[in-house]
Coordinates of C-alpha atoms (C1' of nucleotides) in Angstrom, one line a residue:
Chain A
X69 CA -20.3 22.3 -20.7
X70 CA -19.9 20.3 -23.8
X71 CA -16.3 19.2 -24.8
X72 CA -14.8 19.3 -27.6
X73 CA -14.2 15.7 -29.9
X74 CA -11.4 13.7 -29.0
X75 CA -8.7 14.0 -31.6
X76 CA -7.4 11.5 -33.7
X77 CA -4.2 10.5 -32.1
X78 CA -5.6 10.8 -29.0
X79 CA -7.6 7.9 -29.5
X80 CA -4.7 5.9 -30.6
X81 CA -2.8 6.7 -27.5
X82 CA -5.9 5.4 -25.9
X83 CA -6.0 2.0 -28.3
X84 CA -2.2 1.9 -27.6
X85 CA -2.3 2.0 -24.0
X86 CA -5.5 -0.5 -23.3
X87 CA -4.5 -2.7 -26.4
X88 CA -0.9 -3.4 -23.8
X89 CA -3.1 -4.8 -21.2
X90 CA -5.3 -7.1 -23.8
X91 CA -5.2 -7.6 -27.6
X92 CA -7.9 -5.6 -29.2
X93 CA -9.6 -6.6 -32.4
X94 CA -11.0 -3.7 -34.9
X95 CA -14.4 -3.7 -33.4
X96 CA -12.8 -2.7 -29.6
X97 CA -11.2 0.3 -31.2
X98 CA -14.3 1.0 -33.3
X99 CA -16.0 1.2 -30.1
X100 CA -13.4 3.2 -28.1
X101 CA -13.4 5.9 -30.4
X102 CA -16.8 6.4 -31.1
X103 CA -17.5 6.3 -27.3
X104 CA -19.5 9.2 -26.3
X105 CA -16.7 11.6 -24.9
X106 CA -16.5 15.0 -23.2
X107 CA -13.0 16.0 -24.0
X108 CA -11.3 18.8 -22.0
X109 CA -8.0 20.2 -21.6
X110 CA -7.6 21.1 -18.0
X111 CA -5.0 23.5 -16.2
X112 CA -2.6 21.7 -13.6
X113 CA -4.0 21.4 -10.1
X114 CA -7.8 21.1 -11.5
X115 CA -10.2 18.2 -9.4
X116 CA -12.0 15.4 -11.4
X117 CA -13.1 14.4 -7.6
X118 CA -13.3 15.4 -4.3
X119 CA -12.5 13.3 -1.2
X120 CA -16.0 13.3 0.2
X121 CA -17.7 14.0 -2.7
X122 CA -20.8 12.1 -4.9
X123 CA -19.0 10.2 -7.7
X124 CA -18.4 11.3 -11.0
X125 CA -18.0 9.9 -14.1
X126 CA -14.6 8.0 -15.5
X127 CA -12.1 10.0 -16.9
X128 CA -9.4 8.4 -19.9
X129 CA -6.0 10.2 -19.4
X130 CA -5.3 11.3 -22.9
X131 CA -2.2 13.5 -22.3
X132 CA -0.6 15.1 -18.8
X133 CA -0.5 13.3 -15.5
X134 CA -3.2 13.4 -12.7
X135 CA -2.9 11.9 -9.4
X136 CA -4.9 10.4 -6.8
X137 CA -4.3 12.0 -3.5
X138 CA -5.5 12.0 0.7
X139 CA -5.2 15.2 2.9
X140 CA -5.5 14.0 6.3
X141 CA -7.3 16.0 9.5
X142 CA -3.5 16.6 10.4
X143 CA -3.2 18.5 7.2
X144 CA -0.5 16.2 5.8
X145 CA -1.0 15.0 2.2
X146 CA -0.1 11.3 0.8
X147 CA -0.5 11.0 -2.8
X148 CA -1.3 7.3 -3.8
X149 CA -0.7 6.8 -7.3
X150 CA -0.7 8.4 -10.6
X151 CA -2.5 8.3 -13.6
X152 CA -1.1 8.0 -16.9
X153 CA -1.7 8.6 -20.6
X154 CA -4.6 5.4 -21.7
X155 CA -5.3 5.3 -17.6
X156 CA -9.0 5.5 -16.6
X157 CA -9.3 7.3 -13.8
X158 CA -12.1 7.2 -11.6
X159 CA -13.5 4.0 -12.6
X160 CA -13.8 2.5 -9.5
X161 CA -17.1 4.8 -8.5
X162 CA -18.7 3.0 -10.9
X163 CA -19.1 0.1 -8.0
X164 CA -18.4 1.9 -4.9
X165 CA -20.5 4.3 -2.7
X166 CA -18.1 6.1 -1.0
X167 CA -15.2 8.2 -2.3
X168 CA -12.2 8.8 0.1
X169 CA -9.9 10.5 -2.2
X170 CA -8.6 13.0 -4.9
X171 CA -8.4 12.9 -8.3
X172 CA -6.5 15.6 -9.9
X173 CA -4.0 16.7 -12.6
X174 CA -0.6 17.4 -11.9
X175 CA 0.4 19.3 -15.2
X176 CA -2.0 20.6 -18.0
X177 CA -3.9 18.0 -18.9
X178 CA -6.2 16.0 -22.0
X179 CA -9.1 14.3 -20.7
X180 CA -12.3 12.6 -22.0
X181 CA -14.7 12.0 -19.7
X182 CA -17.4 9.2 -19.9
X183 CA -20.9 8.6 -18.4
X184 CA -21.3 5.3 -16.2
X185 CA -24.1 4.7 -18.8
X186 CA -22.1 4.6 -21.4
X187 CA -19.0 2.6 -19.5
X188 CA -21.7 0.0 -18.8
X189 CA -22.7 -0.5 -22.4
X190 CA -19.3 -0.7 -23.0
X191 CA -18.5 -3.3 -21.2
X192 CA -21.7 -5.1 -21.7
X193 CA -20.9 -5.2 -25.5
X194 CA -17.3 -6.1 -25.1
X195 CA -15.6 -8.9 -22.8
X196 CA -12.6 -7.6 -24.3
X197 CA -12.7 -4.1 -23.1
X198 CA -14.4 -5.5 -19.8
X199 CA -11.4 -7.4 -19.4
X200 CA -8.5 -4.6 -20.4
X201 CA -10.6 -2.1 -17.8
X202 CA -10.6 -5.1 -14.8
X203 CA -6.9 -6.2 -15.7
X204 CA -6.2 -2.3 -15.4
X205 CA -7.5 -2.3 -11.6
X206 CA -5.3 -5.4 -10.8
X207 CA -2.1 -3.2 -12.0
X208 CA -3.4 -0.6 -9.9
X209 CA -3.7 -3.0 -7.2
X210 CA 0.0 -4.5 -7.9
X211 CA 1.5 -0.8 -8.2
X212 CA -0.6 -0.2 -4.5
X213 CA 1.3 -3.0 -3.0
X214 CA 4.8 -2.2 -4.2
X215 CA 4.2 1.2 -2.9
X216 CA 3.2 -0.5 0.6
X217 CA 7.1 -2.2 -0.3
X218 CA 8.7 0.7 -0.7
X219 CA 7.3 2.5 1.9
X220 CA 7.5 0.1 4.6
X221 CA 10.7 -1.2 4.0
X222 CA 13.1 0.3 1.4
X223 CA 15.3 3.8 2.3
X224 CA 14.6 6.8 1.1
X225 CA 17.3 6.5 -1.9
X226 CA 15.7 3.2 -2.7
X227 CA 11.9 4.3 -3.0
X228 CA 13.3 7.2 -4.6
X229 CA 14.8 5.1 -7.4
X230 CA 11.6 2.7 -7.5
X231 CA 9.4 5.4 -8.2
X232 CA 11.6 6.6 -11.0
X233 CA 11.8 3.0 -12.4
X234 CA 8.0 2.6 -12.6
X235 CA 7.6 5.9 -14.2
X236 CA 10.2 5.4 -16.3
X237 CA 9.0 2.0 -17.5
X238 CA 5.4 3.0 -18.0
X239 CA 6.0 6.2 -20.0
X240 CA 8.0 4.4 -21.9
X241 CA 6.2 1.6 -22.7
X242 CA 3.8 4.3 -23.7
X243 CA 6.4 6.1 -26.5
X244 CA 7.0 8.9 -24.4
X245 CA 10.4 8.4 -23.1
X246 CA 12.7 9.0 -25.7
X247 CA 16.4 8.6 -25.3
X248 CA 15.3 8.1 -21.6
X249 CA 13.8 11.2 -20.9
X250 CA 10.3 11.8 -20.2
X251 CA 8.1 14.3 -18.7
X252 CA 7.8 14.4 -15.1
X253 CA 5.7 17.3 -14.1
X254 CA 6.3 17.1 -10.3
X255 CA 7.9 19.3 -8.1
X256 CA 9.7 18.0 -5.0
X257 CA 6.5 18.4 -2.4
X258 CA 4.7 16.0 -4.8
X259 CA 7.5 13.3 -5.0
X260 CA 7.9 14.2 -0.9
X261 CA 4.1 13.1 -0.5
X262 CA 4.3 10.2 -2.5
X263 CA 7.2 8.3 -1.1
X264 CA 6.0 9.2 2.7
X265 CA 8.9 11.5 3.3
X266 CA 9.2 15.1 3.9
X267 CA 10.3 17.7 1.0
X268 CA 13.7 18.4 2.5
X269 CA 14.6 14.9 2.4
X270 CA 13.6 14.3 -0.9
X271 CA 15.6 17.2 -1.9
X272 CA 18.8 15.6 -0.5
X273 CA 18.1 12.6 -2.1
X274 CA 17.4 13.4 -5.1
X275 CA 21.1 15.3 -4.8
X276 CA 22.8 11.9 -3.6
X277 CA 20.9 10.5 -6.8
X278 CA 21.9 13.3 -9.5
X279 CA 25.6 13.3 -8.0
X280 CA 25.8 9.9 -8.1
X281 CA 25.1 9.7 -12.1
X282 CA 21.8 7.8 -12.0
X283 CA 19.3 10.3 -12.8
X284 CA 18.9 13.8 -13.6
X285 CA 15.6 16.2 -12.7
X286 CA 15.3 19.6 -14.3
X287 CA 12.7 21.5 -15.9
X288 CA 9.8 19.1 -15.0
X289 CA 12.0 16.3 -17.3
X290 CA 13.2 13.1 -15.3
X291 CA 16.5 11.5 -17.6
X292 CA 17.3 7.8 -16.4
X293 CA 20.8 8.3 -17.1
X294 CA 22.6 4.4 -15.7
X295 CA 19.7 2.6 -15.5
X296 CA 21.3 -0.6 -14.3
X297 CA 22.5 0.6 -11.0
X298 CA 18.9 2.6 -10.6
X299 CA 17.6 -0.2 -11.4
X300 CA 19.6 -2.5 -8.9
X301 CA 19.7 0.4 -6.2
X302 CA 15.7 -0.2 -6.5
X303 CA 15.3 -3.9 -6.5
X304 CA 12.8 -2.9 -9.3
X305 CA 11.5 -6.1 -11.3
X306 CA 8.9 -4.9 -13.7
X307 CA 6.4 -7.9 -13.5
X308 CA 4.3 -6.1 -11.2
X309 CA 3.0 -4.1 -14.2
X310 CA 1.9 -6.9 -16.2
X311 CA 3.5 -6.0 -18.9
X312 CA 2.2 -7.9 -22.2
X313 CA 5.2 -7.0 -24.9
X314 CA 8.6 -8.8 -24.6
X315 CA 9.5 -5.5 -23.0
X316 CA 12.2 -7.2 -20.2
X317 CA 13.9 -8.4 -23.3
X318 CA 13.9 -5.1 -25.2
X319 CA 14.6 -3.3 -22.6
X320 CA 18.0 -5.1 -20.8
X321 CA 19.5 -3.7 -24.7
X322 CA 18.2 -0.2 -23.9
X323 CA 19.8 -0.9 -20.1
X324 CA 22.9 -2.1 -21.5
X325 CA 23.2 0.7 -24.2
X326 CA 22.9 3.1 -21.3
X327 CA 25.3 1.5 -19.0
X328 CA 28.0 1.3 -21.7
X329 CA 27.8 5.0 -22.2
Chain B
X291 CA -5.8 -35.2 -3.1
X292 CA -9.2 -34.4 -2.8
X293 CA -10.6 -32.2 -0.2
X294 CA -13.3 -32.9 1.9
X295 CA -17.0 -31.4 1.1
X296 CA -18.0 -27.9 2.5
X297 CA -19.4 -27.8 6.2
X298 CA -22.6 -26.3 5.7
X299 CA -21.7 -23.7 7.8
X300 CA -18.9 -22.8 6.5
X301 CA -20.9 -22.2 3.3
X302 CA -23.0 -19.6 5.3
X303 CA -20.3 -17.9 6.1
X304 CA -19.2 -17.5 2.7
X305 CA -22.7 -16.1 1.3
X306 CA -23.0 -13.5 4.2
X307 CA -19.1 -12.3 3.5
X308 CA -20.4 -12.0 -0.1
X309 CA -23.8 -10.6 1.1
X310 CA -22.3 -8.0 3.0
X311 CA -20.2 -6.6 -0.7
X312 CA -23.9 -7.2 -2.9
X313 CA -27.5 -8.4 -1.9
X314 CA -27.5 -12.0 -3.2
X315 CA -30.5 -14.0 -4.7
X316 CA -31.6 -17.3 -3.5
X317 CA -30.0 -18.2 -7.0
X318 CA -26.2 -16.8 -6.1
X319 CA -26.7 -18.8 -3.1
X320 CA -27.5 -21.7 -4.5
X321 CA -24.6 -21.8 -7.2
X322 CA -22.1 -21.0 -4.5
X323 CA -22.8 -23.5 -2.0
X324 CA -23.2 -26.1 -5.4
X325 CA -19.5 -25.1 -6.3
X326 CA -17.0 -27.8 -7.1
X327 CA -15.1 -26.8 -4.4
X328 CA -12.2 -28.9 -2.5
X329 CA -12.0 -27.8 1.2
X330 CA -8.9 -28.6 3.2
X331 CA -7.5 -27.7 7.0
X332 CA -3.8 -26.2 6.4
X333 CA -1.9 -25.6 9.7
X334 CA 0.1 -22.2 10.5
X335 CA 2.5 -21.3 8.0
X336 CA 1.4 -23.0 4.7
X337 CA 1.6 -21.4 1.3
X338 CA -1.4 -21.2 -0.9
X339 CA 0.9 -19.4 -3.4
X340 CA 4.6 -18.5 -3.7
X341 CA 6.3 -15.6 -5.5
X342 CA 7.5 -16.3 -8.2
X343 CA 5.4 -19.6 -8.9
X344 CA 3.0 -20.1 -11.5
X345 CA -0.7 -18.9 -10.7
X346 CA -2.6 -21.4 -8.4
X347 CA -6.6 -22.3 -8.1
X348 CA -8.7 -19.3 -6.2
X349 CA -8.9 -20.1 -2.5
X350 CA -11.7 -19.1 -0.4
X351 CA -11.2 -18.9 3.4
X352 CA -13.8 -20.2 5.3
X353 CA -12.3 -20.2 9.2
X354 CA -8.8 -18.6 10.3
X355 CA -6.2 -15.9 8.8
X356 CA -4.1 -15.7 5.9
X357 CA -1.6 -12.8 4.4
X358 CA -0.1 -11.8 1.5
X359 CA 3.5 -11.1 1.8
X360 CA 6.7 -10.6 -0.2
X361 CA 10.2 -11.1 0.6
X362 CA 13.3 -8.5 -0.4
X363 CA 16.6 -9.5 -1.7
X364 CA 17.7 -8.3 1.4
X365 CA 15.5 -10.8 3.6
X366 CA 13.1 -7.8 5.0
X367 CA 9.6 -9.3 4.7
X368 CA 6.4 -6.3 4.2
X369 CA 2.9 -8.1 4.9
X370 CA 0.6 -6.4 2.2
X371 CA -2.8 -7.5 3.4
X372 CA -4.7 -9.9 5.3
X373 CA -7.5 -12.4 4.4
X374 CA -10.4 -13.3 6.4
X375 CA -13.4 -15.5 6.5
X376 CA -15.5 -14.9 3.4
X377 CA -12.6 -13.6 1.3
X378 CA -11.5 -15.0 -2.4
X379 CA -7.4 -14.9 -2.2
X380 CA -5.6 -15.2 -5.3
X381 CA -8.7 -13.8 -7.4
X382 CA -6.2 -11.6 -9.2
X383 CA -4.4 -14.7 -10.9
X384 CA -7.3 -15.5 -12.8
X385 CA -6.2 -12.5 -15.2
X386 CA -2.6 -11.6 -14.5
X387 CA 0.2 -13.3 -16.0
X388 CA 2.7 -13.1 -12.9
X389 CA 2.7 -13.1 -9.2
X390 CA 5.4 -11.7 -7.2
X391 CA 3.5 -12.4 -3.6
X392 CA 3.3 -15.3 -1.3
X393 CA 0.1 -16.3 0.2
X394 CA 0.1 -18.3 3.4
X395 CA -1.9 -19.3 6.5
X396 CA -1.3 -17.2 10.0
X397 CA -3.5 -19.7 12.0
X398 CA -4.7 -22.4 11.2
X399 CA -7.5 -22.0 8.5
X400 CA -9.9 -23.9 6.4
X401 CA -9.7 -22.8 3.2
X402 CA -11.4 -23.8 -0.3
X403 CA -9.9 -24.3 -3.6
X404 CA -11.5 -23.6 -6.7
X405 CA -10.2 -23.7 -10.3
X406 CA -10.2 -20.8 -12.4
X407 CA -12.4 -23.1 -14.8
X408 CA -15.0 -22.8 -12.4
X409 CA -14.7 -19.2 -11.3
X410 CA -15.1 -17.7 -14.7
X411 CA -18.5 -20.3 -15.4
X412 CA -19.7 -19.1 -12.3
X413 CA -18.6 -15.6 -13.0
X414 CA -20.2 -15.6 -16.5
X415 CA -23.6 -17.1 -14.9
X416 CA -24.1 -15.2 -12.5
X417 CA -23.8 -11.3 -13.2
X418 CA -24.5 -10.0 -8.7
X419 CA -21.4 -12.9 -7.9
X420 CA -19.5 -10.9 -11.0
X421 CA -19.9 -7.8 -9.2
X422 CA -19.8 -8.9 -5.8
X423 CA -16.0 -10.5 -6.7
X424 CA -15.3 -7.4 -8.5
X425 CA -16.3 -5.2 -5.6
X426 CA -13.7 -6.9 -3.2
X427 CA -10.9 -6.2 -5.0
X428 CA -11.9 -2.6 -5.0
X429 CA -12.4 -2.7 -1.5
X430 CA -9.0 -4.6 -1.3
X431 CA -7.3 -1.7 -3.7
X432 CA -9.1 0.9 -1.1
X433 CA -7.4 -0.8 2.4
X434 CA -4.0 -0.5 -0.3
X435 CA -4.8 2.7 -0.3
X436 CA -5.4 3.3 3.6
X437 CA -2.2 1.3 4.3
X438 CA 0.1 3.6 1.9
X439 CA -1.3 6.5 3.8
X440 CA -0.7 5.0 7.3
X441 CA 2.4 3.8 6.8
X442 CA 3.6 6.9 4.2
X443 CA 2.1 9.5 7.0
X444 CA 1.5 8.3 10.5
X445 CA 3.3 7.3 13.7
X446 CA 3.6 4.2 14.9
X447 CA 0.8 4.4 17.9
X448 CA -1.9 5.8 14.8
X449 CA -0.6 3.3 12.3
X450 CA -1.4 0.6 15.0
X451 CA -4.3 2.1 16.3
X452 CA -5.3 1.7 12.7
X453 CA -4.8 -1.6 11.7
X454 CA -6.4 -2.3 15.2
X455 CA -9.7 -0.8 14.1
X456 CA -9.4 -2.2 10.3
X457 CA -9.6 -5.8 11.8
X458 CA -11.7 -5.3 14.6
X459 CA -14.3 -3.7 12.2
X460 CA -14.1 -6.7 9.3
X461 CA -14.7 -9.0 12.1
X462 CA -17.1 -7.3 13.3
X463 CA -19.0 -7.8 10.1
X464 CA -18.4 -11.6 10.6
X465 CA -19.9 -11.4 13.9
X466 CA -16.3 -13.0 14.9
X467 CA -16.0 -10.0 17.5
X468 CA -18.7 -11.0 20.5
X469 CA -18.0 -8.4 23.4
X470 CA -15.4 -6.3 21.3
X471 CA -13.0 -9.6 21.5
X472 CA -11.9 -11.2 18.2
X473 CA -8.9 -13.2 17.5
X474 CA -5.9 -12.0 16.1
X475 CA -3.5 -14.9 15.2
X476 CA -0.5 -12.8 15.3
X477 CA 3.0 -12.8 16.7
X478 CA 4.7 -9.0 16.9
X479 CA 7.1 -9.9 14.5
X480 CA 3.6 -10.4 11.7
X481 CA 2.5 -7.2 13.0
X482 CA 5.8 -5.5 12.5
X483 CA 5.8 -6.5 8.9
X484 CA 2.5 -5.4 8.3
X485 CA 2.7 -1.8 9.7
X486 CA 6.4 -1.5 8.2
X487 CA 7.7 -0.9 11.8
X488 CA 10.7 -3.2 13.9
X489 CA 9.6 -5.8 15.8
X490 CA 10.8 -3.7 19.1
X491 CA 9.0 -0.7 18.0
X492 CA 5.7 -2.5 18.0
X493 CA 6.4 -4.1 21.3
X494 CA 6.9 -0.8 22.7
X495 CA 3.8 1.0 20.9
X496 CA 2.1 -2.1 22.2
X497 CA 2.9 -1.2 25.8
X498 CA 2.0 1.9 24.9
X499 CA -1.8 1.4 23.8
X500 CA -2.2 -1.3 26.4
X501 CA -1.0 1.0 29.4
X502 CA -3.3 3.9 27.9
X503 CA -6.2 1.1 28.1
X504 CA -7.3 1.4 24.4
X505 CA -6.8 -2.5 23.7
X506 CA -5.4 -5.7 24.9
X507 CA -3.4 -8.5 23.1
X508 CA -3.0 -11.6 25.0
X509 CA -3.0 -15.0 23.6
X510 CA -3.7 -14.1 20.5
X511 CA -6.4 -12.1 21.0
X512 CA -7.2 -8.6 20.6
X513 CA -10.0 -6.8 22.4
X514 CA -10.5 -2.9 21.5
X515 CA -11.3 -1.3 25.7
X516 CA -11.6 2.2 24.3
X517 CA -12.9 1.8 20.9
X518 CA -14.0 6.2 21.0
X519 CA -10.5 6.9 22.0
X520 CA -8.8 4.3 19.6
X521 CA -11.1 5.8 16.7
X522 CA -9.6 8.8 17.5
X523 CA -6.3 8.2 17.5
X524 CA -5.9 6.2 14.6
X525 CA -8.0 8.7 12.5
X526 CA -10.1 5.9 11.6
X527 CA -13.0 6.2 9.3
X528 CA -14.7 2.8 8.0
X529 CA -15.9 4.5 4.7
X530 CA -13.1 2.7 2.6
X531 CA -14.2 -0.5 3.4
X532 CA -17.9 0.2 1.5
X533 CA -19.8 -1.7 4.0
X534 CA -23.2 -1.7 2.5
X535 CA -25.1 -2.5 5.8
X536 CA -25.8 0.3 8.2
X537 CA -23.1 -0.8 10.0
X538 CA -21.7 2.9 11.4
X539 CA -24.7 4.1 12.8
X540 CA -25.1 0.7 14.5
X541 CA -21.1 0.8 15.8
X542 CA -21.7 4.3 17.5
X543 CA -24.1 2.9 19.7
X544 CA -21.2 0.1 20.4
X545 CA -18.6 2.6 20.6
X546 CA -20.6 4.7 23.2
X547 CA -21.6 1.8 25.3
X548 CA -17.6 0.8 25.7
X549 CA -16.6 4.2 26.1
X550 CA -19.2 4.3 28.8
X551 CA -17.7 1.6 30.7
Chain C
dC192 C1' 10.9 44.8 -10.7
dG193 C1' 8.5 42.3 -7.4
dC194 C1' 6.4 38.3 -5.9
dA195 C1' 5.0 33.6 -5.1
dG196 C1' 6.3 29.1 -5.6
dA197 C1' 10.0 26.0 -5.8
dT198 C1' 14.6 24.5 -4.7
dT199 C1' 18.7 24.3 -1.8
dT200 C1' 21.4 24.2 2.3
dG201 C1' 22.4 24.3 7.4
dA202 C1' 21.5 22.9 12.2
dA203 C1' 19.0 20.7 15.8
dT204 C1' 15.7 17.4 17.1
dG205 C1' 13.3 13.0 17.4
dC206 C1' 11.2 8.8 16.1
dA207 C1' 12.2 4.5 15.1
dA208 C1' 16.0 1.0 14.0
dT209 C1' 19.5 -1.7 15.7
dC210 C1' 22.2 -4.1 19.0
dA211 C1' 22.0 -6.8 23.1
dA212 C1' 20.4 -9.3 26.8
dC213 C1' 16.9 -11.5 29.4
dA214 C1' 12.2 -13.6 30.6
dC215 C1' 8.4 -16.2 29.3
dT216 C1' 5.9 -19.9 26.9
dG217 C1' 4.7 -24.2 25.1
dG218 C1' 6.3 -28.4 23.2
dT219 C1' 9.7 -32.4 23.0
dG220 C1' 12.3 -35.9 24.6
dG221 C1' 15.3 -38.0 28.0
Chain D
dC220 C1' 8.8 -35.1 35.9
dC221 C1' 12.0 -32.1 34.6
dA222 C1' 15.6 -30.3 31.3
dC223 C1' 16.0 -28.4 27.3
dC224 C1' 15.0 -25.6 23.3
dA225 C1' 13.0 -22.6 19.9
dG226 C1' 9.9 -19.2 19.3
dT227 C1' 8.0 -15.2 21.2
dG228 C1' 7.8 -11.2 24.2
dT229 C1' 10.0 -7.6 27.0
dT230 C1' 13.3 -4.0 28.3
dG231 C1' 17.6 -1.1 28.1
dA232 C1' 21.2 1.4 25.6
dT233 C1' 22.9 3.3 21.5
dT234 C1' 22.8 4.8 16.8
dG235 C1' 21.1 6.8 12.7
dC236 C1' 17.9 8.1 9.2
dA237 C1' 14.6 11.3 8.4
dT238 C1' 12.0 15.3 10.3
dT239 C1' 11.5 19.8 11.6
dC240 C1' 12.8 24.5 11.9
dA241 C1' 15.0 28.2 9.6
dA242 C1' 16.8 30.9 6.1
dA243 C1' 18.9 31.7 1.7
dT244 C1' 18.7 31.3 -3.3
dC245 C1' 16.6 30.4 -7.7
dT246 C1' 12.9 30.5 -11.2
dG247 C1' 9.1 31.9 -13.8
dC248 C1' 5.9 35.3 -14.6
dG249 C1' 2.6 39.3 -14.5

DNA sequence: CGCAGATTTGAATGCAATCAACACTGGTGG
DNA sequence: CCACCAGTGTTGATTGCATTCAAATCTGCG
């Protein structure tokens, strides 16, 4: 089951969304692109692993969303993060044994995937990369414990509002939130199981949000439309995601375009 | 304010917290317990870093317990994780720019300080240390993960139950848990803020697990009684923590020699 | 059209938070 | 030695946020 090659731009989203975490010279992105790759477009709710299962290889996030997920023996699901455009996904198994959770794609998806081998010699050649793939699993880590935050200790409008803040900021740190709208191919049960609450409250919620003016959610399309009170409503401070760019700066003139409308 | 040298002890401890993530060499050994390290006793309570601040040495704990924590604007405190002997806190400011968590002592501890300098020669020498430093934050990303679950999906007794079994089984490791006894240098109010419960709430679910003769807490000490029916209940299964030794098949024999009782 | 999945709304229930008061503990100082 | 005090632990009563159960749309799609 050879893939196809990955496509041009492809690869530059890849660049684009590694080079945020560290700098990259010309001979990282050399090597990124000619990394051996298995591309593949897969359908929305396909597994790149299996709770349970013998690891895999890693898995760049070229276009779609996937998430990591955990049925437990009760039956009820909690979805634990979500994997982005330039995220590699999966990379963990390179060190660990045992694999506790899901990975899968939420929409239609653009994947590449990559041998350990071959993430190895990677790494081995470039301290660079090595450091833009471990700086990636301290994000992780930082996004794990403001979910732990939210979860523990903000209300249901609040975690609501966070999550929407982080996706908000990362897609569009990534290009893909124009005029504040970005893809968010989720349905309610999904957002339900990632916040810890059930699918009816979400639902209400979500209405408090929309009525309130601070967000709109139709058509699998999330619009931030007064960012400064979701953004206050959250307590959302952006540090966590390490963000290299002056993107604070630039972004209190998108807030404050958004709130003058 | 130089510390005192390592207890040569203490430096045991370390390498067979280490040992336990990946086999070391007479050689890691060596260039751990030859570290420029600068020990010091801190009492209940002290910081080792505060949110906010600028990114302080690495800190190994050698005896006691330590947490990360974070304070909301609105004064609601979540605990995120917990430190024990053998772990490297603050590992993650070596590469990341900002730090929105506070680190402190819940007991009194000896701890370790060592600069970043040092880390990354020591790092760079020694690949296993590398990996074996790189493996615990993936373990600590995977007890993230169990924590968003517990508190995004189970009640209060399971949660408990849970955390119960996550420290009773790293102390285990330690061989800090003689006769199923460990301590736990905790007030309700730490354990409230760690399972994102009220401080009332964990009294009561307290009662609850003590009455039902699954553990004891007293003087800050925890003993698991029922370790088969506190397994149960919390849904606990030590996978996540990757414990390279064959440390489940061993605990069964544990677990059925207290559930004998 | 018919159907499955997703969204929305209503009503009742329940788990955990909050408010409040009291008991226990260890440490300090008169 | 005892009074005092702050921190911690315990229990009762009330409130409320979120869950659960139930049913009615809505939507996309073969």
């Amino acid at each position: 089951m050879r893939g196809s090659y990955i496509r041009s731009h492809e690869g530059d989203r890849l660049c684009r969304a590694l080079d945020l975490l560290e700098p990259l010279g010309p001979a990282e992105r050399a090597a990124l692109t000619n990394l051996p790759l298995r591309c593949r477009t897969l359908a929305p709710g396909e597994y790149i692993e299996r709770q349970g299962d013998a690891r895999g290889d890693c898995c760049f996030v070229l276009e779609g969303l996937l998430c990591r997920s955990k049925i437990l023996p009760h039956g009820q699901r909690q979805i634990l993060s979500f994997y982005y455009p330039g995220d590699l996904a999966g990379i963990e198994m390179m060190r660990l044994r045992y694999n506790d959770y899901n990975i899968l794609t939420l929409s239609s998806c653009r994947v590449a995937y990559v041998s350990h081998a071959a993430m190895e010699q990677l790494i081995g050649a470039y301290p660079v990369l090595a450091a833009a793939f471990w700086k990636q699993t301290l994000v992780e880590g930082a996004v794990h414990r403001e979910w732990i935050i939210g979860i523990g200790r903000r209300t249901a409008r609040e975690r609501f509002a966070h999550l929407v803040c982080e996706m908000f900021v990362r897609m569009k740190m990534l290009g893909l939130a124009p005029a504040n709208r970005f893809p968010a191919p989720l349905t309610q049960t999904d957002i339900a199981d990632a916040l810890g609450l059930s699918l009816v409250h979400v639902n209400r919620t979500l209405g408090e949000l929309r009525r309130g003016g601070l967000i709109d959610f139709r058509r699998q399309t999330l619009q931030v439309i007064n960012w400064g009170e979701l953004r206050d409503l959250a307590g959302f401070d952006p540090h966590y995601l390490q963000i290299r760019c002056p993107f604070p700066e630039k972004f209190g003139s998108v807030s404050s375009t958004i709130t003058s409308v």
